[in-house]
Amino acid sequence: MAKDMRSYLEQLERAGELTRVTDQVDVDVDIGRRLFGSRDKALLFDKVKDYPGWKVLGQAPANMRHIGLAFGTEPNKVVAEFVRRLDKGLVKCSMVDSGPVKQKILIGSDARPLALPAHVIGEKDPGRYIAGGLCIVKDPETGLRNMAFHRLQVRDDNKMGIFMVEGRQTWHIYRKYEAMNRPMPMAVVIGHHPMYYFAAAYTGPLGLDELEVAGALLGEPVELTRCETIDLEAPACAEIVLECEVLPHIREPEGPFSEFTGYYGPRADRPVVMTKAITMRKDAIYKAVQSAALTESIFYNALPMAVALFRDLRNVAGYVDLKDVSCNWGSTFNVVVQMTPRFYGEARQVLLAAASSLYSHQKIAVAVDEDVDIYDPQDVAWAIATRVNPERDVTVIPSVRGHILDNSLPEVTGQGLTTRHRIGSRMLIDATKPPTSDPEARKPFDRVRPPNPK
Ligand SMILES: Cc1cc2nc3c(=O)[nH]c(=O)nc-3n(C[C@H](O)[C@H](O)[C@H](O)COP(=O)(O)O)c2cc1C
Ligand SMILES: [Mn+2]
């Protein structure tokens, strides 16, 4: 049996991590509010107003405990386990004739995005959004596949707006279709095992097939079937697949939208998507992804980011006794590195690399020892409070290029630049204990622990 959203749902339920919401909910007001407030449990909405027969699942995963379940390991071993599975190599997809996602097929005028119980995510968003659609496209020149998250704005006219950040691989491929004056075929997966989501948020070179990354994370090949109306393949065991075309040379207003920063991203003219078919399970469960800070969506970004950083940081200056990395201490603008420092200066060297990686997000980098739980914000704060002498342990590096959605950094767009740009500083906080090479200095930092009965 292929791993899919239902096998994960069962796992959550068995572990007592799922709450069934049995009162009726409204896609416009209730689902977003309930998901936003549920940081501890996954929610399965059983009764959705105007959508008889539909169920909606969200906040699955809602936290590192839920992610640990998906990986079959403890939260603090997830990053290392992700790295281990990737290091074993990509797993090729296999083709199957059919699958559960073909149980119901809506074509043409029946294939309306409004037929899905997509919800309103933030109060100032212009309407309902699909934030958790995994968009599969193929490069028209090389035939190589790409899968990534791109939010889709569900409009009353049954078209959808799409946001492809300039420079992202889907955008790059779309521009190739546009140059040929052809629509870009796109299959959108809604509802599958969490590994598909981590794979879609994983950044690699253009041409890397994220479905093969999903195969590596799942430990089994992804099964694909042909789409009905477009020349693409999509996962056979998804809940729902939208078969679409992104139109060339058309731009219409999209946004503002509840961004991962916890603020609204700007409205702008962006491409438009037409849906040709919807294929789904006969009792499909809609997978809602609530965007904005500290919800499910942050983990999809933060985990592949932590993995990429982990792979690099363990090699700083040849070797680091690196334990774990977290990019979800409050925001992906922070990074927490867990390591055992062996000598003075080592932690700061690692922090320099953590604040200057292949991502432009990380602005504040903190290093802690193994005795600090990096998934507990209170514990990280404790380490900063009790192990940091600011004049010695805090370093600010001025005038570094920052993330474009970081409103706290001044924007310098316009000075001969074609894309928007911000410049600000980075902060390194060494909250580790003195290194193991200085055991006398390290000793006073042994933590108080309660008596151990074992
Ligand atoms: C919940 C969620 C929503 C996202 N929405 C968008 C989006 O609307 N547009 C976009 O360009 N990237 C979005 N991203 C980020 C990209 O999907 C992500 O960076 C991905 O790795 C890019 O793939 P690529 O390396 O193939 O370009 C989102 C990520 C997540 C986790
Ligand atoms: Mn890609």
Short mmCIF file of C-alpha atoms and ligand atoms in Angstrom, two decimals:
data_model
loop_
_atom_site.label_atom_id
_atom_site.label_comp_id
_atom_site.label_asym_id
_atom_site.label_seq_id
_atom_site.Cartn_x
_atom_site.Cartn_y
_atom_site.Cartn_z
CA MET A 1 0.00 0.00 0.00
CA ALA A 2 1.40 3.38 -1.03
CA LYS A 3 1.89 5.95 1.73
CA ASP A 4 -0.71 8.66 1.26
CA MET A 5 -2.65 11.28 3.19
CA ARG A 6 -4.99 8.63 4.61
CA SER A 7 -2.20 6.48 6.02
CA TYR A 8 -0.79 9.59 7.71
CA LEU A 9 -4.24 10.59 8.99
CA GLU A 10 -4.59 7.15 10.59
CA GLN A 11 -1.17 7.51 12.19
CA LEU A 12 -2.14 10.88 13.68
CA GLU A 13 -5.44 9.52 14.96
CA ARG A 14 -3.81 6.48 16.58
CA ALA A 15 -1.30 8.77 18.30
CA GLY A 16 -4.12 10.94 19.68
CA GLU A 17 -2.94 13.89 17.57
CA LEU A 18 -6.15 14.42 15.56
CA THR A 19 -9.22 16.38 16.61
CA ARG A 20 -12.44 15.78 14.68
CA VAL A 21 -14.51 18.95 14.36
CA THR A 22 -18.12 17.84 14.10
CA ASP A 23 -19.97 21.17 14.22
CA GLN A 24 -20.63 22.79 10.85
CA VAL A 25 -17.88 25.14 9.60
CA ASP A 26 -17.90 27.84 6.95
CA VAL A 27 -15.01 28.08 4.43
CA ASP A 28 -15.13 31.89 4.58
CA VAL A 29 -14.70 32.37 8.30
CA ASP A 30 -14.37 29.24 10.42
CA ILE A 31 -11.73 27.02 8.85
CA GLY A 32 -8.98 29.68 8.76
CA ARG A 33 -9.69 30.76 12.35
CA ARG A 34 -9.72 27.21 13.73
CA LEU A 35 -6.56 26.18 11.86
CA PHE A 36 -4.71 29.33 12.87
CA GLY A 37 -5.43 28.58 16.52
CA SER A 38 -4.57 24.87 16.46
CA ARG A 39 -0.84 24.50 17.10
CA ASP A 40 -1.12 21.26 19.00
CA LYS A 41 -3.56 19.03 17.09
CA ALA A 42 -4.40 18.30 13.46
CA LEU A 43 -8.02 19.17 12.65
CA LEU A 44 -10.43 17.16 10.51
CA PHE A 45 -13.58 19.14 9.70
CA ASP A 46 -16.43 16.67 9.18
CA LYS A 47 -19.17 19.06 8.11
CA VAL A 48 -18.55 21.97 5.76
CA LYS A 49 -21.35 24.44 4.98
CA ASP A 50 -22.39 24.35 1.26
CA TYR A 51 -20.05 21.38 0.65
CA PRO A 52 -22.07 18.28 1.54
CA GLY A 53 -20.00 15.09 1.69
CA TRP A 54 -16.67 16.95 1.90
CA LYS A 55 -14.18 16.73 4.74
CA VAL A 56 -11.29 19.14 5.20
CA LEU A 57 -7.97 18.33 6.91
CA GLY A 58 -5.51 20.93 8.19
CA GLN A 59 -2.57 21.46 10.57
CA ALA A 60 -1.44 17.97 9.64
CA PRO A 61 1.40 18.27 10.56
CA ALA A 62 0.97 21.11 13.07
CA ASN A 63 4.28 20.70 14.94
CA MET A 64 7.55 18.77 15.14
CA ARG A 65 5.85 15.92 17.03
CA HIS A 66 3.56 15.32 14.04
CA ILE A 67 6.55 15.52 11.68
CA GLY A 68 8.40 13.00 13.85
CA LEU A 69 5.44 10.63 13.38
CA ALA A 70 5.68 10.95 9.59
CA PHE A 71 9.41 10.16 9.70
CA GLY A 72 9.02 7.44 12.32
CA THR A 73 11.46 9.15 14.68
CA GLU A 74 11.80 11.64 17.54
CA PRO A 75 11.43 15.37 16.69
CA ASN A 76 15.13 16.04 17.38
CA LYS A 77 16.16 13.27 14.96
CA VAL A 78 13.97 14.39 12.02
CA VAL A 79 16.61 16.55 10.31
CA ALA A 80 19.26 13.82 10.53
CA GLU A 81 16.74 11.25 9.27
CA PHE A 82 15.74 13.51 6.34
CA VAL A 83 19.45 13.87 5.45
CA ARG A 84 19.98 10.10 5.75
CA ARG A 85 17.10 9.33 3.37
CA LEU A 86 18.26 11.92 0.82
CA ASP A 87 21.85 10.68 1.00
CA LYS A 88 20.63 7.21 -0.01
CA GLY A 89 19.68 8.72 -3.39
CA LEU A 90 16.63 9.78 -5.35
CA VAL A 91 13.93 7.19 -6.07
CA LYS A 92 12.51 7.09 -9.61
CA CYS A 93 8.73 7.27 -10.05
CA SER A 94 6.73 4.36 -11.44
CA MET A 95 3.77 4.55 -13.85
CA VAL A 96 0.46 2.88 -13.07
CA ASP A 97 -2.68 2.68 -15.24
CA SER A 98 -5.05 4.15 -12.71
CA GLY A 99 -5.48 4.89 -9.02
CA PRO A 100 -7.85 6.27 -6.38
CA VAL A 101 -7.44 9.83 -7.71
CA LYS A 102 -9.39 8.77 -10.83
CA GLN A 103 -12.50 7.61 -8.97
CA LYS A 104 -14.31 10.81 -9.89
CA ILE A 105 -13.54 12.90 -12.96
CA LEU A 106 -14.99 16.37 -13.61
CA ILE A 107 -14.26 17.86 -17.01
CA GLY A 108 -14.90 21.20 -18.70
CA SER A 109 -17.49 23.42 -17.03
CA ASP A 110 -17.87 20.94 -14.13
CA ALA A 111 -14.19 21.39 -13.31
CA ARG A 112 -14.72 24.56 -11.30
CA PRO A 113 -12.21 25.47 -8.57
CA LEU A 114 -15.21 26.75 -6.58
CA ALA A 115 -16.37 23.13 -6.38
CA LEU A 116 -13.59 22.64 -3.80
CA PRO A 117 -13.93 23.74 -0.15
CA ALA A 118 -10.86 26.03 -0.33
CA HIS A 119 -10.93 28.48 2.58
CA VAL A 120 -10.17 32.11 3.37
CA ILE A 121 -6.75 32.17 5.08
CA GLY A 122 -6.30 35.76 6.34
CA GLU A 123 -8.88 38.45 6.98
CA LYS A 124 -7.42 40.89 4.42
CA ASP A 125 -6.92 38.30 1.67
CA PRO A 126 -9.12 39.04 -1.36
CA GLY A 127 -10.95 35.70 -1.09
CA ARG A 128 -10.40 31.99 -0.93
CA TYR A 129 -6.98 30.50 -1.64
CA ILE A 130 -5.43 27.12 -2.24
CA ALA A 131 -2.11 27.61 -0.39
CA GLY A 132 -1.18 23.94 -0.29
CA GLY A 133 -1.38 23.06 -3.99
CA LEU A 134 1.72 21.22 -5.22
CA CYS A 135 2.20 22.42 -8.78
CA ILE A 136 3.75 19.97 -11.24
CA VAL A 137 5.03 21.28 -14.58
CA LYS A 138 7.50 20.11 -17.23
CA ASP A 139 10.24 22.09 -18.92
CA PRO A 140 9.18 22.25 -22.62
CA GLU A 141 12.81 22.01 -23.76
CA THR A 142 14.21 19.27 -21.55
CA GLY A 143 11.00 17.44 -20.53
CA LEU A 144 12.24 17.53 -16.93
CA ARG A 145 9.67 17.85 -14.19
CA ASN A 146 9.33 20.39 -11.35
CA MET A 147 7.04 20.33 -8.32
CA ALA A 148 6.67 23.33 -6.02
CA PHE A 149 4.11 25.15 -3.89
CA HIS A 150 2.44 28.07 -5.67
CA ARG A 151 -0.58 29.67 -4.10
CA LEU A 152 -3.73 29.78 -6.19
CA GLN A 153 -6.38 32.44 -5.69
CA VAL A 154 -9.83 30.97 -6.30
CA ARG A 155 -11.85 33.63 -8.12
CA ASP A 156 -15.60 33.97 -8.60
CA ASP A 157 -15.17 33.68 -12.37
CA ASN A 158 -13.66 30.20 -11.87
CA LYS A 159 -10.25 31.30 -13.00
CA MET A 160 -7.37 31.23 -10.54
CA GLY A 161 -4.57 33.68 -9.89
CA ILE A 162 -1.12 32.18 -9.35
CA PHE A 163 2.00 33.53 -7.65
CA MET A 164 5.32 32.33 -9.03
CA VAL A 165 8.19 34.26 -7.45
CA GLU A 166 10.45 35.59 -10.18
CA GLY A 167 13.51 33.38 -10.45
CA ARG A 168 11.78 30.28 -9.06
CA GLN A 169 11.93 27.22 -11.28
CA THR A 170 8.21 27.17 -12.16
CA TRP A 171 8.53 30.81 -13.24
CA HIS A 172 11.56 30.01 -15.36
CA ILE A 173 9.66 27.16 -17.08
CA TYR A 174 6.56 29.32 -17.53
CA ARG A 175 8.64 31.96 -19.33
CA LYS A 176 9.79 29.29 -21.80
CA TYR A 177 6.16 28.41 -22.62
CA GLU A 178 5.36 32.10 -22.90
CA ALA A 179 8.17 32.63 -25.39
CA MET A 180 6.55 29.85 -27.48
CA ASN A 181 3.17 31.55 -27.01
CA ARG A 182 1.79 28.34 -25.46
CA PRO A 183 -0.12 27.78 -22.22
CA MET A 184 1.84 25.87 -19.57
CA PRO A 185 0.18 22.58 -18.57
CA MET A 186 0.17 22.23 -14.78
CA ALA A 187 -1.14 19.46 -12.50
CA VAL A 188 -1.92 20.60 -8.95
CA VAL A 189 -1.86 17.97 -6.19
CA ILE A 190 -4.14 18.65 -3.23
CA GLY A 191 -3.88 16.17 -0.37
CA HIS A 192 -1.09 13.63 -0.03
CA HIS A 193 1.47 12.29 2.43
CA PRO A 194 3.57 15.03 4.15
CA MET A 195 6.71 13.85 2.33
CA TYR A 196 5.30 15.29 -0.92
CA TYR A 197 5.07 18.68 0.78
CA PHE A 198 8.60 18.59 2.15
CA ALA A 199 9.85 17.53 -1.28
CA ALA A 200 7.98 20.37 -3.00
CA ALA A 201 9.54 22.91 -0.65
CA TYR A 202 13.01 21.42 -1.13
CA THR A 203 15.27 23.56 -3.30
CA GLY A 204 17.72 21.91 -5.65
CA PRO A 205 19.12 22.56 -9.13
CA LEU A 206 16.75 23.15 -12.06
CA GLY A 207 15.91 19.72 -13.45
CA LEU A 208 15.79 18.00 -10.05
CA ASP A 209 12.51 16.07 -10.00
CA GLU A 210 10.94 16.78 -6.60
CA LEU A 211 8.75 13.69 -7.02
CA GLU A 212 11.96 11.65 -6.90
CA VAL A 213 12.86 13.51 -3.71
CA ALA A 214 9.42 12.51 -2.38
CA GLY A 215 10.23 8.90 -3.34
CA ALA A 216 13.49 9.10 -1.37
CA LEU A 217 11.71 10.51 1.70
CA LEU A 218 8.87 7.98 1.47
CA GLY A 219 11.26 5.09 0.91
CA GLU A 220 9.12 3.89 -2.01
CA PRO A 221 8.56 5.04 -5.61
CA VAL A 222 5.85 7.62 -6.22
CA GLU A 223 3.14 6.08 -8.40
CA LEU A 224 2.02 8.29 -11.25
CA THR A 225 -0.91 8.13 -13.69
CA ARG A 226 -1.50 10.09 -16.88
CA CYS A 227 -3.66 13.18 -16.66
CA GLU A 228 -6.93 13.19 -18.63
CA THR A 229 -6.69 16.53 -20.43
CA ILE A 230 -3.04 17.63 -20.30
CA ASP A 231 0.25 15.96 -21.20
CA LEU A 232 1.50 15.38 -17.64
CA GLU A 233 1.55 12.67 -15.00
CA ALA A 234 0.29 13.11 -11.43
CA PRO A 235 0.36 10.99 -8.24
CA ALA A 236 -2.21 8.18 -8.40
CA CYS A 237 -2.91 8.17 -4.65
CA ALA A 238 -3.49 11.89 -4.17
CA GLU A 239 -6.86 13.04 -2.86
CA ILE A 240 -7.40 15.57 -5.67
CA VAL A 241 -5.56 16.63 -8.83
CA LEU A 242 -6.43 19.79 -10.74
CA GLU A 243 -5.48 19.65 -14.41
CA CYS A 244 -4.77 23.22 -15.48
CA GLU A 245 -3.15 25.56 -17.95
CA VAL A 246 -1.31 28.74 -17.01
CA LEU A 247 -2.16 31.22 -19.77
CA PRO A 248 0.64 33.04 -21.62
CA HIS A 249 0.90 36.84 -21.68
CA ILE A 250 -2.02 37.52 -19.33
CA ARG A 251 -1.60 39.30 -16.00
CA GLU A 252 -4.41 40.14 -13.62
CA PRO A 253 -4.41 41.44 -10.02
CA GLU A 254 -3.57 38.81 -7.36
CA GLY A 255 -3.18 39.30 -3.59
CA PRO A 256 -2.63 40.69 -1.01
CA PHE A 257 -1.93 37.39 0.71
CA SER A 258 -1.10 36.12 4.21
CA GLU A 259 2.61 35.45 3.84
CA PHE A 260 4.89 33.15 5.86
CA THR A 261 6.28 36.22 7.62
CA GLY A 262 2.96 36.75 9.40
CA TYR A 263 2.32 39.90 7.32
CA TYR A 264 0.48 40.54 4.06
CA GLY A 265 2.45 40.27 0.82
CA PRO A 266 1.64 42.89 -1.84
CA ARG A 267 -1.09 42.74 -4.50
CA ALA A 268 0.28 42.79 -8.07
CA ASP A 269 -0.55 41.74 -11.64
CA ARG A 270 0.21 38.05 -11.98
CA PRO A 271 -0.53 35.13 -14.37
CA VAL A 272 -3.90 33.40 -14.64
CA VAL A 273 -4.78 29.68 -14.47
CA MET A 274 -7.68 27.86 -16.19
CA THR A 275 -8.81 24.47 -14.90
CA LYS A 276 -9.56 21.79 -17.51
CA ALA A 277 -10.35 18.85 -15.23
CA ILE A 278 -10.57 17.84 -11.59
CA THR A 279 -9.89 14.21 -10.76
CA MET A 280 -10.37 12.95 -7.22
CA ARG A 281 -11.28 10.16 -4.85
CA LYS A 282 -15.02 9.49 -4.56
CA ASP A 283 -14.90 10.68 -0.93
CA ALA A 284 -12.00 13.10 -1.37
CA ILE A 285 -10.68 14.94 1.68
CA TYR A 286 -9.61 18.50 0.89
CA LYS A 287 -6.20 19.36 2.33
CA ALA A 288 -6.22 22.91 3.65
CA VAL A 289 -2.90 24.60 4.35
CA GLN A 290 -3.14 27.62 6.61
CA SER A 291 -0.47 30.16 5.71
CA ALA A 292 1.19 32.83 7.89
CA ALA A 293 3.52 32.52 10.84
CA LEU A 294 3.76 29.42 13.03
CA THR A 295 1.24 27.27 11.20
CA GLU A 296 1.70 24.11 9.14
CA SER A 297 3.07 26.05 6.16
CA ILE A 298 6.14 27.22 8.11
CA PHE A 299 7.26 23.65 8.73
CA TYR A 300 7.16 22.82 5.01
CA ASN A 301 9.64 25.63 4.42
CA ALA A 302 11.65 25.31 7.60
CA LEU A 303 12.44 21.61 7.49
CA PRO A 304 14.08 21.44 4.02
CA MET A 305 15.90 24.65 4.95
CA ALA A 306 17.24 23.10 8.17
CA VAL A 307 18.28 20.04 6.17
CA ALA A 308 20.23 22.13 3.64
CA LEU A 309 21.92 24.07 6.44
CA PHE A 310 22.70 20.89 8.38
CA ARG A 311 24.39 19.38 5.33
CA ASP A 312 26.62 22.46 4.95
CA LEU A 313 27.29 23.38 8.56
CA ARG A 314 28.63 19.96 9.51
CA ASN A 315 31.49 20.66 7.09
CA VAL A 316 32.48 24.14 8.27
CA ALA A 317 36.28 24.17 8.57
CA GLY A 318 36.33 20.46 7.87
CA TYR A 319 34.22 19.13 10.72
CA VAL A 320 31.72 20.32 13.31
CA ASP A 321 30.22 18.21 16.10
CA LEU A 322 26.80 19.31 14.83
CA LYS A 323 23.68 17.84 16.43
CA ASP A 324 20.70 19.57 14.83
CA VAL A 325 19.46 22.73 13.11
CA SER A 326 16.06 24.42 13.44
CA CYS A 327 14.66 27.14 11.17
CA ASN A 328 11.35 27.49 12.97
CA TRP A 329 12.27 29.28 16.18
CA GLY A 330 9.59 31.94 15.71
CA SER A 331 10.30 32.41 12.01
CA THR A 332 12.52 31.24 9.19
CA PHE A 333 14.34 34.55 9.70
CA ASN A 334 15.93 32.88 12.74
CA VAL A 335 18.12 29.80 12.81
CA VAL A 336 19.18 27.79 15.84
CA VAL A 337 22.24 25.55 15.58
CA GLN A 338 22.78 22.81 18.14
CA MET A 339 26.41 21.73 18.48
CA THR A 340 29.14 20.81 20.93
CA PRO A 341 31.82 23.49 20.60
CA ARG A 342 35.30 22.00 20.80
CA PHE A 343 37.31 25.23 21.00
CA TYR A 344 36.85 28.98 21.31
CA GLY A 345 35.68 30.67 18.10
CA GLU A 346 34.23 27.51 16.58
CA ALA A 347 30.57 28.34 17.30
CA ARG A 348 30.95 31.82 15.83
CA GLN A 349 32.49 30.37 12.69
CA VAL A 350 29.49 28.05 12.32
CA LEU A 351 27.12 30.97 12.95
CA LEU A 352 28.77 33.00 10.19
CA ALA A 353 27.98 30.16 7.77
CA ALA A 354 24.43 29.74 9.12
CA ALA A 355 23.70 33.41 8.44
CA SER A 356 25.14 33.23 4.93
CA SER A 357 23.81 30.09 3.28
CA LEU A 358 22.04 29.37 -0.01
CA TYR A 359 18.99 31.02 1.58
CA SER A 360 18.65 34.74 2.16
CA HIS A 361 16.19 34.28 5.05
CA GLN A 362 18.39 33.69 8.10
CA LYS A 363 19.00 37.02 9.84
CA ILE A 364 19.52 36.01 13.46
CA ALA A 365 21.61 32.91 14.13
CA VAL A 366 21.92 31.34 17.57
CA ALA A 367 24.20 28.49 18.64
CA VAL A 368 23.35 26.32 21.65
CA ASP A 369 24.69 23.13 23.21
CA GLU A 370 23.12 19.69 23.11
CA ASP A 371 21.45 20.18 26.51
CA VAL A 372 19.08 22.80 25.03
CA ASP A 373 15.85 21.75 23.29
CA ILE A 374 15.94 23.74 20.05
CA TYR A 375 12.25 22.99 19.40
CA ASP A 376 11.25 24.65 22.68
CA PRO A 377 11.42 28.45 22.24
CA GLN A 378 11.50 28.88 26.03
CA ASP A 379 14.60 26.68 26.32
CA VAL A 380 16.41 28.63 23.58
CA ALA A 381 15.52 31.87 25.40
CA TRP A 382 16.90 30.35 28.62
CA ALA A 383 20.23 29.57 26.93
CA ILE A 384 20.46 33.14 25.63
CA ALA A 385 19.58 34.52 29.04
CA THR A 386 22.10 32.45 31.00
CA ARG A 387 24.99 31.74 28.63
CA VAL A 388 25.42 35.01 26.75
CA ASN A 389 27.62 37.93 27.71
CA PRO A 390 26.41 40.33 24.99
CA GLU A 391 29.66 42.29 24.54
CA ARG A 392 31.50 39.03 23.93
CA ASP A 393 28.90 36.70 22.45
CA VAL A 394 26.77 38.89 20.17
CA THR A 395 28.12 39.99 16.80
CA VAL A 396 26.28 42.27 14.38
CA ILE A 397 27.32 42.25 10.74
CA PRO A 398 26.10 45.34 8.88
CA SER A 399 24.96 45.84 5.27
CA VAL A 400 24.08 42.34 4.17
CA ARG A 401 21.46 41.61 1.53
CA GLY A 402 18.27 40.53 3.29
CA HIS A 403 15.00 38.83 2.43
CA ILE A 404 12.63 40.87 0.32
CA LEU A 405 9.66 40.12 2.61
CA ASP A 406 11.51 41.25 5.76
CA ASN A 407 9.71 44.57 6.34
CA SER A 408 12.13 45.49 9.12
CA LEU A 409 15.00 46.00 6.65
CA PRO A 410 15.18 49.14 4.49
CA GLU A 411 14.35 48.62 0.83
CA VAL A 412 16.98 49.81 -1.65
CA THR A 413 15.12 48.95 -4.84
CA GLY A 414 15.52 51.42 -7.66
CA GLN A 415 19.25 51.98 -7.56
CA GLY A 416 19.87 50.31 -10.90
CA LEU A 417 18.19 47.09 -9.76
CA THR A 418 15.56 45.19 -11.72
CA THR A 419 14.16 43.22 -8.77
CA ARG A 420 13.17 44.42 -5.30
CA HIS A 421 16.01 44.44 -2.81
CA ARG A 422 16.63 45.01 0.91
CA ILE A 423 19.81 45.54 2.90
CA GLY A 424 20.17 45.09 6.65
CA SER A 425 22.30 43.48 9.29
CA ARG A 426 22.77 39.97 10.63
CA MET A 427 23.14 39.02 14.28
CA LEU A 428 25.10 36.06 15.61
CA ILE A 429 24.43 34.94 19.17
CA ASP A 430 26.81 32.40 20.65
CA ALA A 431 24.76 30.86 23.47
CA THR A 432 26.92 27.78 23.78
CA LYS A 433 28.79 26.86 26.93
CA PRO A 434 32.58 27.32 26.95
CA PRO A 435 34.11 24.66 24.68
CA THR A 436 35.08 21.13 25.64
CA SER A 437 38.75 22.15 25.34
CA ASP A 438 38.24 24.29 28.48
CA PRO A 439 36.50 21.86 30.90
CA GLU A 440 37.03 24.11 33.96
CA ALA A 441 35.15 27.00 32.32
CA ARG A 442 32.47 24.64 30.98
CA LYS A 443 31.69 23.00 34.32
CA PRO A 444 29.63 25.80 35.98
CA PHE A 445 27.17 25.51 33.08
CA ASP A 446 26.07 21.96 33.94
CA ARG A 447 22.28 22.23 34.02
CA VAL A 448 20.16 21.41 37.01
CA ARG A 449 18.16 18.26 36.31
CA PRO A 450 15.62 16.59 38.60
CA PRO A 451 16.70 13.35 40.32
CA ASN A 452 16.73 10.54 37.80
CA PRO A 453 14.86 7.43 38.98
CA LYS A 454 16.61 5.17 36.43
C1 LIG B 1 2.90 26.76 2.08
C2 LIG B 1 3.85 27.30 1.05
C3 LIG B 1 3.40 28.18 0.11
C4 LIG B 1 4.26 28.69 -0.87
N1 LIG B 1 3.77 29.54 -1.79
C5 LIG B 1 4.56 29.97 -2.80
C6 LIG B 1 4.03 30.82 -3.82
O1 LIG B 1 2.85 31.18 -3.82
N2 LIG B 1 4.87 31.23 -4.80
C7 LIG B 1 6.18 30.84 -4.84
O2 LIG B 1 6.87 31.22 -5.79
N3 LIG B 1 6.71 30.06 -3.88
C8 LIG B 1 5.92 29.61 -2.86
N4 LIG B 1 6.44 28.80 -1.89
C9 LIG B 1 7.88 28.46 -1.90
C10 LIG B 1 8.28 27.45 -2.96
O3 LIG B 1 7.31 26.47 -3.19
C11 LIG B 1 9.56 26.72 -2.54
O4 LIG B 1 10.57 27.67 -2.35
C12 LIG B 1 10.03 25.69 -3.55
O5 LIG B 1 11.14 25.00 -3.03
C13 LIG B 1 10.43 26.29 -4.86
O6 LIG B 1 10.69 25.24 -5.75
P1 LIG B 1 11.82 25.29 -6.87
O7 LIG B 1 13.13 25.14 -6.11
O8 LIG B 1 11.51 24.13 -7.74
O9 LIG B 1 11.69 26.61 -7.55
C14 LIG B 1 5.60 28.29 -0.89
C15 LIG B 1 6.07 27.40 0.07
C16 LIG B 1 5.21 26.89 1.03
C17 LIG B 1 5.74 25.93 2.03
MN MN B 2 12.64 22.57 -8.53
#
